[in-house]
JSON list of C-alpha atoms in Angstrom, two decimals:
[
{"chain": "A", "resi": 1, "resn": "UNK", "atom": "CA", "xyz": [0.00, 0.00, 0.00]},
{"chain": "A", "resi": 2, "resn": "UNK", "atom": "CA", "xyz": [1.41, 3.02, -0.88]},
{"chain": "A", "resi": 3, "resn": "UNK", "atom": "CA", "xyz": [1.74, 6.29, 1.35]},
{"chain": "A", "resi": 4, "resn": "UNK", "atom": "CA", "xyz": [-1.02, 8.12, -0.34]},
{"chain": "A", "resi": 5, "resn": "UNK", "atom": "CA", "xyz": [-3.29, 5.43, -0.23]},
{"chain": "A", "resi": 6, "resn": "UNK", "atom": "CA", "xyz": [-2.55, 4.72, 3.70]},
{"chain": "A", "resi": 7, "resn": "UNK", "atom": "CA", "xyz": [-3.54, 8.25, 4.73]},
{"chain": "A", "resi": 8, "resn": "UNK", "atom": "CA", "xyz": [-6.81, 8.12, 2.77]},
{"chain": "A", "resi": 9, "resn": "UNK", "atom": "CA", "xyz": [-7.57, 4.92, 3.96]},
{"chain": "A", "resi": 10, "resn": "UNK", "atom": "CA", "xyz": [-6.98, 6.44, 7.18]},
{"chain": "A", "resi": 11, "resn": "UNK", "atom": "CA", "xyz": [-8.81, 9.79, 6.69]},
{"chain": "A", "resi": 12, "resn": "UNK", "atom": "CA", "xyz": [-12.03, 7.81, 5.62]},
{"chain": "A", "resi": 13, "resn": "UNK", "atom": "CA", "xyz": [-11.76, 5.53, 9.03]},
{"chain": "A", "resi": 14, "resn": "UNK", "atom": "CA", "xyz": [-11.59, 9.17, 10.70]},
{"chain": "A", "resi": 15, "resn": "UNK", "atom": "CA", "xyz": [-14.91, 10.17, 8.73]},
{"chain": "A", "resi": 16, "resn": "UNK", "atom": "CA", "xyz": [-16.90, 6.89, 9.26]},
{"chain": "A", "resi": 17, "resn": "UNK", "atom": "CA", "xyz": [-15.93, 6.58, 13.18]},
{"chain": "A", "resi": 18, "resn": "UNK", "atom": "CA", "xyz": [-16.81, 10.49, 13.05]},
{"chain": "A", "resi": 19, "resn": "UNK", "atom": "CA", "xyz": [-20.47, 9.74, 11.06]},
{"chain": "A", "resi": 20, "resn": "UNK", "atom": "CA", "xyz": [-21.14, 5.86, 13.28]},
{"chain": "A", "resi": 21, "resn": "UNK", "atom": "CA", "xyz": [-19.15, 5.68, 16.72]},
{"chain": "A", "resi": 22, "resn": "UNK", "atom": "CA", "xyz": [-19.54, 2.19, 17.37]},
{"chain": "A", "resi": 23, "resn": "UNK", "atom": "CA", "xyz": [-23.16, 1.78, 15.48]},
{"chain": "A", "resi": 24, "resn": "UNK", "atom": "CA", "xyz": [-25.06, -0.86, 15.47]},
{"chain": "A", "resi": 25, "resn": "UNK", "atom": "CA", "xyz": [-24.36, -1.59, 11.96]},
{"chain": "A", "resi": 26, "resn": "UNK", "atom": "CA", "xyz": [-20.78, -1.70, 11.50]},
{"chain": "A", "resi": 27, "resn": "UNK", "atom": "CA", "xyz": [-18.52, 1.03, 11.21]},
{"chain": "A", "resi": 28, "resn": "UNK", "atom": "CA", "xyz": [-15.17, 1.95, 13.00]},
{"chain": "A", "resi": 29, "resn": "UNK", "atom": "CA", "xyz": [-13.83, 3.18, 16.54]},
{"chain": "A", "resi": 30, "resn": "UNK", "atom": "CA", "xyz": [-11.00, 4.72, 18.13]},
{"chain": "A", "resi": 31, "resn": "UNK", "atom": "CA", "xyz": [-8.58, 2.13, 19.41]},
{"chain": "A", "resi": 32, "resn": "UNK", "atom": "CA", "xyz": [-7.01, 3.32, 22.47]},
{"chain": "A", "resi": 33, "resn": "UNK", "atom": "CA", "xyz": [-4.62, -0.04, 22.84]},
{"chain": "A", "resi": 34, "resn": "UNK", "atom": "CA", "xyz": [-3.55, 0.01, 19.32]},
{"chain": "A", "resi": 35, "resn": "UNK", "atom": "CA", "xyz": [-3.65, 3.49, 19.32]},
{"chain": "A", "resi": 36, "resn": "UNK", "atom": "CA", "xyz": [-5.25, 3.73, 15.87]},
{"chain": "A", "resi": 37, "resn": "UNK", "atom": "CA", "xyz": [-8.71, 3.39, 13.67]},
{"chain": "A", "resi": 38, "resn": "UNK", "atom": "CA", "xyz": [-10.31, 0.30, 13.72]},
{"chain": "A", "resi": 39, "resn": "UNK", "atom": "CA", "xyz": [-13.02, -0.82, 10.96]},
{"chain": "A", "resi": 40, "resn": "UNK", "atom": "CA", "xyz": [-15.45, -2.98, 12.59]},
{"chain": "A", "resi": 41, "resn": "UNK", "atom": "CA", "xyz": [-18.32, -5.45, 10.24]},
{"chain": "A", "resi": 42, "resn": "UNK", "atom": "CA", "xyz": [-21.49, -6.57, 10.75]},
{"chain": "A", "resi": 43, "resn": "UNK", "atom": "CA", "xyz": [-22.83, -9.39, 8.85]},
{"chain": "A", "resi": 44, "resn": "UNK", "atom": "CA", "xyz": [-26.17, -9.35, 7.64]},
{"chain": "A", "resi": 45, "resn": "UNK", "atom": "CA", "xyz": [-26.40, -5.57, 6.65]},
{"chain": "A", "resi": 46, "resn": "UNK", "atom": "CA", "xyz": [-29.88, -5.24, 4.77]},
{"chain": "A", "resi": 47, "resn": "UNK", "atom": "CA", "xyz": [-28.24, -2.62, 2.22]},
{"chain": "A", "resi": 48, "resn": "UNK", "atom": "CA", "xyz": [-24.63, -4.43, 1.52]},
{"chain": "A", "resi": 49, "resn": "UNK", "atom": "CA", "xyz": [-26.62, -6.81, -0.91]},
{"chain": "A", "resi": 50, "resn": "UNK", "atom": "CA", "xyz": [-27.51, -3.57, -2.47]},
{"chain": "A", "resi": 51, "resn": "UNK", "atom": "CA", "xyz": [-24.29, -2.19, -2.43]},
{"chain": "A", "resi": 52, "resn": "UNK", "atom": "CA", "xyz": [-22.69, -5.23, -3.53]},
{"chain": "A", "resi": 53, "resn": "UNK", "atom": "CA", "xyz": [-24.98, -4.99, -6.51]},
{"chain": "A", "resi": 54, "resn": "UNK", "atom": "CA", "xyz": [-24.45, -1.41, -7.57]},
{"chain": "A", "resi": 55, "resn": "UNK", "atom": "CA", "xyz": [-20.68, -2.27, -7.25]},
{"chain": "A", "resi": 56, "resn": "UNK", "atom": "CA", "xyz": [-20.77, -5.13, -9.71]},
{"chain": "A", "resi": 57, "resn": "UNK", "atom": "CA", "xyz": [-23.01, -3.06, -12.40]},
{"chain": "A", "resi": 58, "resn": "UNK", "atom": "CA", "xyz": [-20.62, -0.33, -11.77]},
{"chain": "A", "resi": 59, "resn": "UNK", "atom": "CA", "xyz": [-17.60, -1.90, -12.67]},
{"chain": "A", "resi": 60, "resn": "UNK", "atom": "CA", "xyz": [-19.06, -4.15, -15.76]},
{"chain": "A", "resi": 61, "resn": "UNK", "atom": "CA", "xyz": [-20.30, -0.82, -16.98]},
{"chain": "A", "resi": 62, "resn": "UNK", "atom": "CA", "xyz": [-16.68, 0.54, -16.53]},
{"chain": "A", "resi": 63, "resn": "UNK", "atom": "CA", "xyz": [-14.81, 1.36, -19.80]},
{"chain": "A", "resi": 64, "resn": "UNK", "atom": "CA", "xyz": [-11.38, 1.36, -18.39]},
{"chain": "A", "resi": 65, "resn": "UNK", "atom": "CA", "xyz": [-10.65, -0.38, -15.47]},
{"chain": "A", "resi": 66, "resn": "UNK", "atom": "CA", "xyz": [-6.96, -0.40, -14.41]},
{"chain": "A", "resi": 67, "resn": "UNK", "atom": "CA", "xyz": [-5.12, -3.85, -13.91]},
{"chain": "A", "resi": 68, "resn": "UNK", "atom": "CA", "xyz": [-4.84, -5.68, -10.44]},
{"chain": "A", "resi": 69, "resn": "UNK", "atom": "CA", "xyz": [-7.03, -3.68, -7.90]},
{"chain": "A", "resi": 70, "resn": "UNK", "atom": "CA", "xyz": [-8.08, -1.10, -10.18]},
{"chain": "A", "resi": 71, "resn": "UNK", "atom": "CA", "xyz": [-12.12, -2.12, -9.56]},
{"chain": "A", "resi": 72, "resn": "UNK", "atom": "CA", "xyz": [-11.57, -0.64, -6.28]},
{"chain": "A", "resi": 73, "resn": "UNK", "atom": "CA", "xyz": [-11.44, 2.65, -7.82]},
{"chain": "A", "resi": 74, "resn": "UNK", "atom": "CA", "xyz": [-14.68, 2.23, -9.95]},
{"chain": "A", "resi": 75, "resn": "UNK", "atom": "CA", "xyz": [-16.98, 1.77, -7.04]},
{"chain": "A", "resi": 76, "resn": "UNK", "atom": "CA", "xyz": [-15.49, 1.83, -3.78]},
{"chain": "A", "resi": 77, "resn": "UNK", "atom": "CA", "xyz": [-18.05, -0.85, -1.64]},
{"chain": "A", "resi": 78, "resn": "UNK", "atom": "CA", "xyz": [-16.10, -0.88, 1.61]},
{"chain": "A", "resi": 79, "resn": "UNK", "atom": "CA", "xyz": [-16.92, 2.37, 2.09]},
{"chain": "A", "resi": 80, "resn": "UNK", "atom": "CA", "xyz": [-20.38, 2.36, 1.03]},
{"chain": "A", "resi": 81, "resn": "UNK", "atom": "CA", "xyz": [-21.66, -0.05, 3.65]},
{"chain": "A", "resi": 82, "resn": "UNK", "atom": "CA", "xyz": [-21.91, 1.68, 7.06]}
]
C-alpha cells in the first residue's frame, strides 16, 4: 500500500468513526490499545446486498478499469456499507 493510499484509507476511518461511533451496523472506533482506527463489520447488513450490486453493475459498466485492484477505484463498496 502506498503512502497516499494509507492516509486516505486512514482519513475515511476518521470520517466513518466520526459519522457511526460504534453503530449498530458496522462502522469503526478509536482504538485506544492500538492506538489507531479500527473498521469494525457486521454481517447481515440489509443494504450491503444492495451495495454489492451497484458495485458489480458499476464496474461491468466501466470502460477502463486499471489492472490488479483497479475495480476498487470504480466503485469503492467498503466504504459504502456503514
Amino acid at each position: 500500500m502506498s503512502w497516499h493510499r494509507s492516509c486516505e484509507r486512514a482519513r475515511r476511518l476518521k470520517k466513518l468513526c466520526a459519522l457511526t461511533g460504534r453503530g449498530v451496523t458496522g462502522g469503526a472506533y478509536y482504538d485506544e490499545k492500538k492506538r489507531r482506527t479500527v473498521r469494525y463489520y457486521i454481517s447481515g447488513y440489509p443494504c450491503a446486498g444492495y451495495y454489492r450490486r451497484q458495485a458489480n453493475r458499476a464496474v461491468r459498466r466501466a470502460k477502463n478499469v486499471p489492472d490488479g485492484g483497479g475495480y476498487k477505484r470504480v466503485f469503492d463498496y467498503w466504504w459504502e456499507v456503514i
